[in-house]
PDB file of C-alpha atoms in Angstrom:
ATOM      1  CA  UNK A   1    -135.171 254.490 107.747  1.00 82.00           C
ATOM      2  CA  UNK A   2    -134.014 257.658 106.653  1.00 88.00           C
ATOM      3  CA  UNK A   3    -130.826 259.243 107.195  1.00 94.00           C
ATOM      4  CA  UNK A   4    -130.077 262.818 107.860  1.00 94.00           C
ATOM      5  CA  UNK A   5    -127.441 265.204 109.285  1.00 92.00           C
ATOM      6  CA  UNK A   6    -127.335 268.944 111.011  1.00 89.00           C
ATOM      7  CA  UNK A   7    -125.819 270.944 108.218  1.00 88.00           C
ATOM      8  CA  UNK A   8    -123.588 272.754 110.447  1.00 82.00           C
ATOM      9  CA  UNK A   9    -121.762 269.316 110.938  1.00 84.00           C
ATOM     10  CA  UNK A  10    -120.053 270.618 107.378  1.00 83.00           C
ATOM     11  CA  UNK A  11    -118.866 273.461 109.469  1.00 78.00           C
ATOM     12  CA  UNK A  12    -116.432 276.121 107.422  1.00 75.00           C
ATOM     13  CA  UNK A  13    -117.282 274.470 104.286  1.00 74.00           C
ATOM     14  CA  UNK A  14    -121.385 275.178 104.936  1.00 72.00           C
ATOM     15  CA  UNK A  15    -121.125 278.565 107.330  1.00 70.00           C
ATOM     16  CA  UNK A  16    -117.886 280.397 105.811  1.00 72.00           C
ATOM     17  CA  UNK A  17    -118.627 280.100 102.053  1.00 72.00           C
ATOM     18  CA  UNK A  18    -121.443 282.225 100.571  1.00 68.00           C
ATOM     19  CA  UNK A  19    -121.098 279.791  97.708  1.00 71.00           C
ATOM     20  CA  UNK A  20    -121.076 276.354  99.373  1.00 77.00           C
ATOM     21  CA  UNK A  21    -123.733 273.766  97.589  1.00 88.00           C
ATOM     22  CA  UNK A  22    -125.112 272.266 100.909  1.00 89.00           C
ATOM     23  CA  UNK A  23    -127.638 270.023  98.830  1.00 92.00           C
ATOM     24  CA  UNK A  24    -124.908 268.566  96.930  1.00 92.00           C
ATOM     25  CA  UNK A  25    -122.794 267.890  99.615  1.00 91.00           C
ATOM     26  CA  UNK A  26    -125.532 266.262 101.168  1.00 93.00           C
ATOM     27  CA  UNK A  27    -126.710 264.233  98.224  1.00 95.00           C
ATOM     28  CA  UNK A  28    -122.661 263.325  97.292  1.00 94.00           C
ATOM     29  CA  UNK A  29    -122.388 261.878 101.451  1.00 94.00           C
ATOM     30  CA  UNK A  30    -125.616 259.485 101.202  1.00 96.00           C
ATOM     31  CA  UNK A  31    -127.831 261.670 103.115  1.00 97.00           C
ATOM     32  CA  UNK A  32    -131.627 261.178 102.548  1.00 96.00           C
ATOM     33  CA  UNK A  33    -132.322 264.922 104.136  1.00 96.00           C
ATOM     34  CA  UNK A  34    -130.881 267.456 106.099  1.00 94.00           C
ATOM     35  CA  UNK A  35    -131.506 269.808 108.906  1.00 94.00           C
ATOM     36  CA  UNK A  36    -130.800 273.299 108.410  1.00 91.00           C
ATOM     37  CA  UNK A  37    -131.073 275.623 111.416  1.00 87.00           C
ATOM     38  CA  UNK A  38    -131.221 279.323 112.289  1.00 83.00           C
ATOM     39  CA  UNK A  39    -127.585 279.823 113.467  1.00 80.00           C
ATOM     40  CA  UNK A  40    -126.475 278.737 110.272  1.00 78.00           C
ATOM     41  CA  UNK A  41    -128.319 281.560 108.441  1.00 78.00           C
ATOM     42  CA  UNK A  42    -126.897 284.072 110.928  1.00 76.00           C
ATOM     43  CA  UNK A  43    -123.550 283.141 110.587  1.00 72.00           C
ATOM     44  CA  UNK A  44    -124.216 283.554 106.948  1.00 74.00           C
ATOM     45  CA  UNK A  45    -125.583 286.941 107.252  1.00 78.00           C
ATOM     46  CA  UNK A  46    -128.956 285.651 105.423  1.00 81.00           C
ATOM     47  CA  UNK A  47    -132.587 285.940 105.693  1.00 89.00           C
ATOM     48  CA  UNK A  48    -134.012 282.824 107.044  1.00 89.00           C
ATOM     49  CA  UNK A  49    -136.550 283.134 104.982  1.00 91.00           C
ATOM     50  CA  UNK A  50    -135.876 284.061 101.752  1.00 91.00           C
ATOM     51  CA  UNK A  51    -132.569 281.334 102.416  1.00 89.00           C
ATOM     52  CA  UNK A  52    -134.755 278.687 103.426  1.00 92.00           C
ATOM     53  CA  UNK A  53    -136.945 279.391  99.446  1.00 94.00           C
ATOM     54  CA  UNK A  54    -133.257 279.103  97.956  1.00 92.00           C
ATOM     55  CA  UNK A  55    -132.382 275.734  99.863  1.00 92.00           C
ATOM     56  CA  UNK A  56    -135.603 274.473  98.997  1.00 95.00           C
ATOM     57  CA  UNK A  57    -135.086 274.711  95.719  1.00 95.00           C
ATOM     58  CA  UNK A  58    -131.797 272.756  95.854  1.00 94.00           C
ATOM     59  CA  UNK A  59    -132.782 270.271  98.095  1.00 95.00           C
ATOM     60  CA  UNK A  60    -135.536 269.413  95.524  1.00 97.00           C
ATOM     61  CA  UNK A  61    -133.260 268.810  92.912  1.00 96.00           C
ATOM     62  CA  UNK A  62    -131.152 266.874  94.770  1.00 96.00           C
ATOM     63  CA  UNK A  63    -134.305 264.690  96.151  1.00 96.00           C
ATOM     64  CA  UNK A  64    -133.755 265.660  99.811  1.00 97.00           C
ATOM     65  CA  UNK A  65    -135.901 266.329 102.207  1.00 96.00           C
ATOM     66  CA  UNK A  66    -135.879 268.534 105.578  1.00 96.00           C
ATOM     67  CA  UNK A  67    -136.057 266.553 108.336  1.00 95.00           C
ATOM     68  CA  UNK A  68    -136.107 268.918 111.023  1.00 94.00           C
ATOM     69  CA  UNK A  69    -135.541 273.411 111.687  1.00 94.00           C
ATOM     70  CA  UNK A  70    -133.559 273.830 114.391  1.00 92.00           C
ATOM     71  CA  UNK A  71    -133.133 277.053 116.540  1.00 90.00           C
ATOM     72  CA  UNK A  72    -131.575 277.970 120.003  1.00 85.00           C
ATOM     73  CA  UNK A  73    -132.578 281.023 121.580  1.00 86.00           C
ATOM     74  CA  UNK A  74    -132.718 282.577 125.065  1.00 84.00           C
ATOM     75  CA  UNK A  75    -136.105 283.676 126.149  1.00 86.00           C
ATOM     76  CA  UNK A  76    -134.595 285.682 129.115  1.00 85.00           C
ATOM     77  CA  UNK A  77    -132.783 287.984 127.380  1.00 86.00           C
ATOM     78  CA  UNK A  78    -135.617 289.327 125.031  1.00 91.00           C
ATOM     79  CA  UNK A  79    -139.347 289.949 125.526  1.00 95.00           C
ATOM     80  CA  UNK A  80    -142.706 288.088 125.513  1.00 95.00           C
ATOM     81  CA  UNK A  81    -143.588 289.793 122.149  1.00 97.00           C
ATOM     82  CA  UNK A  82    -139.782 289.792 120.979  1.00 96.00           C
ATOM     83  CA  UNK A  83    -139.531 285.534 121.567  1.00 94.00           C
ATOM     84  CA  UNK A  84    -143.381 285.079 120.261  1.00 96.00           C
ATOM     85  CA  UNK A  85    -142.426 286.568 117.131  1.00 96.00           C
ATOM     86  CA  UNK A  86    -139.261 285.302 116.747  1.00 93.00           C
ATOM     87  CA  UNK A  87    -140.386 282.109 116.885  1.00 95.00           C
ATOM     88  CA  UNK A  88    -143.243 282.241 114.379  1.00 97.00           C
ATOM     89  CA  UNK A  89    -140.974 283.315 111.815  1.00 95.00           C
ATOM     90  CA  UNK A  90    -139.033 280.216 112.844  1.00 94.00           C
ATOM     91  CA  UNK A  91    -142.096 278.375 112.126  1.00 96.00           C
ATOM     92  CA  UNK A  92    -142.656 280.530 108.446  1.00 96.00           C
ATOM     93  CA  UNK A  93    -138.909 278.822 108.219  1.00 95.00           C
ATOM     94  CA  UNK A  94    -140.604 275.241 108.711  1.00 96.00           C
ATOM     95  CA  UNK A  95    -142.998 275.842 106.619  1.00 97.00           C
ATOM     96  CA  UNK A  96    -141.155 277.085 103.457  1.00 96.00           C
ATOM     97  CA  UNK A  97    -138.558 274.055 103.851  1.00 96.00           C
ATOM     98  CA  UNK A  98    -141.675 271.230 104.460  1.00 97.00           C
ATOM     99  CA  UNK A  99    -140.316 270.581 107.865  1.00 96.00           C
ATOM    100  CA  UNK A 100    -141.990 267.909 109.663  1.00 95.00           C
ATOM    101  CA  UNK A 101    -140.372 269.221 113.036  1.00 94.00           C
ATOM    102  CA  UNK A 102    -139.242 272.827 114.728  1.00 94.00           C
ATOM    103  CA  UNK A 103    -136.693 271.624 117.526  1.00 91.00           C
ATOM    104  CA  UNK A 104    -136.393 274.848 119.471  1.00 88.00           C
ATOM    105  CA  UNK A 105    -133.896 274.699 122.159  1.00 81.00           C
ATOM    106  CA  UNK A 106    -136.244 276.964 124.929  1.00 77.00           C
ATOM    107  CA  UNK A 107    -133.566 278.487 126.493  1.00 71.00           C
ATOM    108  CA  UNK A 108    -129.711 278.497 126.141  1.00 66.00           C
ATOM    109  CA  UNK A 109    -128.330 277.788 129.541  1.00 62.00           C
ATOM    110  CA  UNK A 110    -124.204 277.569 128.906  1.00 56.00           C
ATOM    111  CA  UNK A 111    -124.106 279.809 132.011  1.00 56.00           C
ATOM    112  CA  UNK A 112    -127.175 279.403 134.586  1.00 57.00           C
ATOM    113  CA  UNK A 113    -128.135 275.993 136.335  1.00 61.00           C
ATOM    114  CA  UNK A 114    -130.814 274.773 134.203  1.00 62.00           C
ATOM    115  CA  UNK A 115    -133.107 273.274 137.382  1.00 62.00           C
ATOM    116  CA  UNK A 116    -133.163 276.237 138.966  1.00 71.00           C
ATOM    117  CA  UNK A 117    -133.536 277.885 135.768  1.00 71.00           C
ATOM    118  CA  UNK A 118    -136.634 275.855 135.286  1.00 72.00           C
ATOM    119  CA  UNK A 119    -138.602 276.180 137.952  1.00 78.00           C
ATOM    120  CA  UNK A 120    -138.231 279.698 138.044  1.00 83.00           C
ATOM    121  CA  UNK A 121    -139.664 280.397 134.364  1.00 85.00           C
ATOM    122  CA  UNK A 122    -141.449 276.949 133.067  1.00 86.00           C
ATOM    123  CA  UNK A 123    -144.860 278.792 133.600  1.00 92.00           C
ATOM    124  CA  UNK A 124    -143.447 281.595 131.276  1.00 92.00           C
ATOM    125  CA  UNK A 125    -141.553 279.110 128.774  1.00 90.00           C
ATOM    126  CA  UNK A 126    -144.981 276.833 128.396  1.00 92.00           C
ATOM    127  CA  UNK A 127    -147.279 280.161 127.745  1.00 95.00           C
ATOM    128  CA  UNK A 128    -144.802 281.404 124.790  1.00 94.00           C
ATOM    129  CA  UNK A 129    -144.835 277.512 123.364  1.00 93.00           C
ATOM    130  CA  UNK A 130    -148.225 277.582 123.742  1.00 96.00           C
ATOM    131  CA  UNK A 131    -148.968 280.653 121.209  1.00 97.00           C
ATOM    132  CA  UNK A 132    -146.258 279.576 118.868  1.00 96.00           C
ATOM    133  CA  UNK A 133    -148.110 275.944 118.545  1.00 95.00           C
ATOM    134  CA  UNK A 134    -151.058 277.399 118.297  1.00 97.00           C
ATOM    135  CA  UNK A 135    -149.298 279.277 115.317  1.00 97.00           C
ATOM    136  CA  UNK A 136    -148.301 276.598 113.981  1.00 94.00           C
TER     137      UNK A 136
END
């Protein structure tokens, strides 16, 4: 077994400083790997990709692994073509940082009831998961 944390559980250390060594940190707290995610690069103000070649690199030479690319997003608010794409660049992400898994949170629901939510759009959620597998 393997252990691994969401590097946004370092909070102001990871997200507020331009300079913070996440790999390090990792590597220093025991962790086999780590799970970046797409907030974190936001908050950042970075690229995801050209980021995710950078932490990469470090988690290399610390001997870490990804374990997982992580990335909320709300389908509702954008368009078929805007979510498709946005999600295969989420999957370029994946790709860059070997990561065995892209845990996609389909679609933030802080303020709608998620049931109803459901049934009103699963049709429309499965046919944009469907193209972005298919991408993948």
């Amino acid at each position: 077994m393997k252990t691994s944390t969401f590097l946004s559980t370092y909070g102001p250390l990871y997200l507020e400083d331009p300079n913070a060594d996440i790999a390090s940190m990792l590597k220093r707290d025991g962790f086999d790997s780590g799970e970046p995610d797409h907030y974190g690069f936001m908050m950042k103000k970075q690229d995801p990709l050209e980021e995710s070649k950078k932490l990469r690199e470090r988690f290399d030479e610390e001997g870490l692994e990804c374990s997982c690319y992580s990335r909320g997003m709300s389908m509702l608010d954008i368009t078929r073509e805007e979510a498709v794409a946005r999600l295969k660049a989420s999957v370029d992400v994946c790709e860059i940082l070997r990561a065995p898994v892209f845990h996609h949170t389909i679609q933030l629901s802080f303020h709608s009831p998620m049931i109803s939510l459901w049934q009103k759009h699963v049709d429309y959620f499965a046919d944009i998961c469907r193209e972005v597998a298919y991408y993948a």
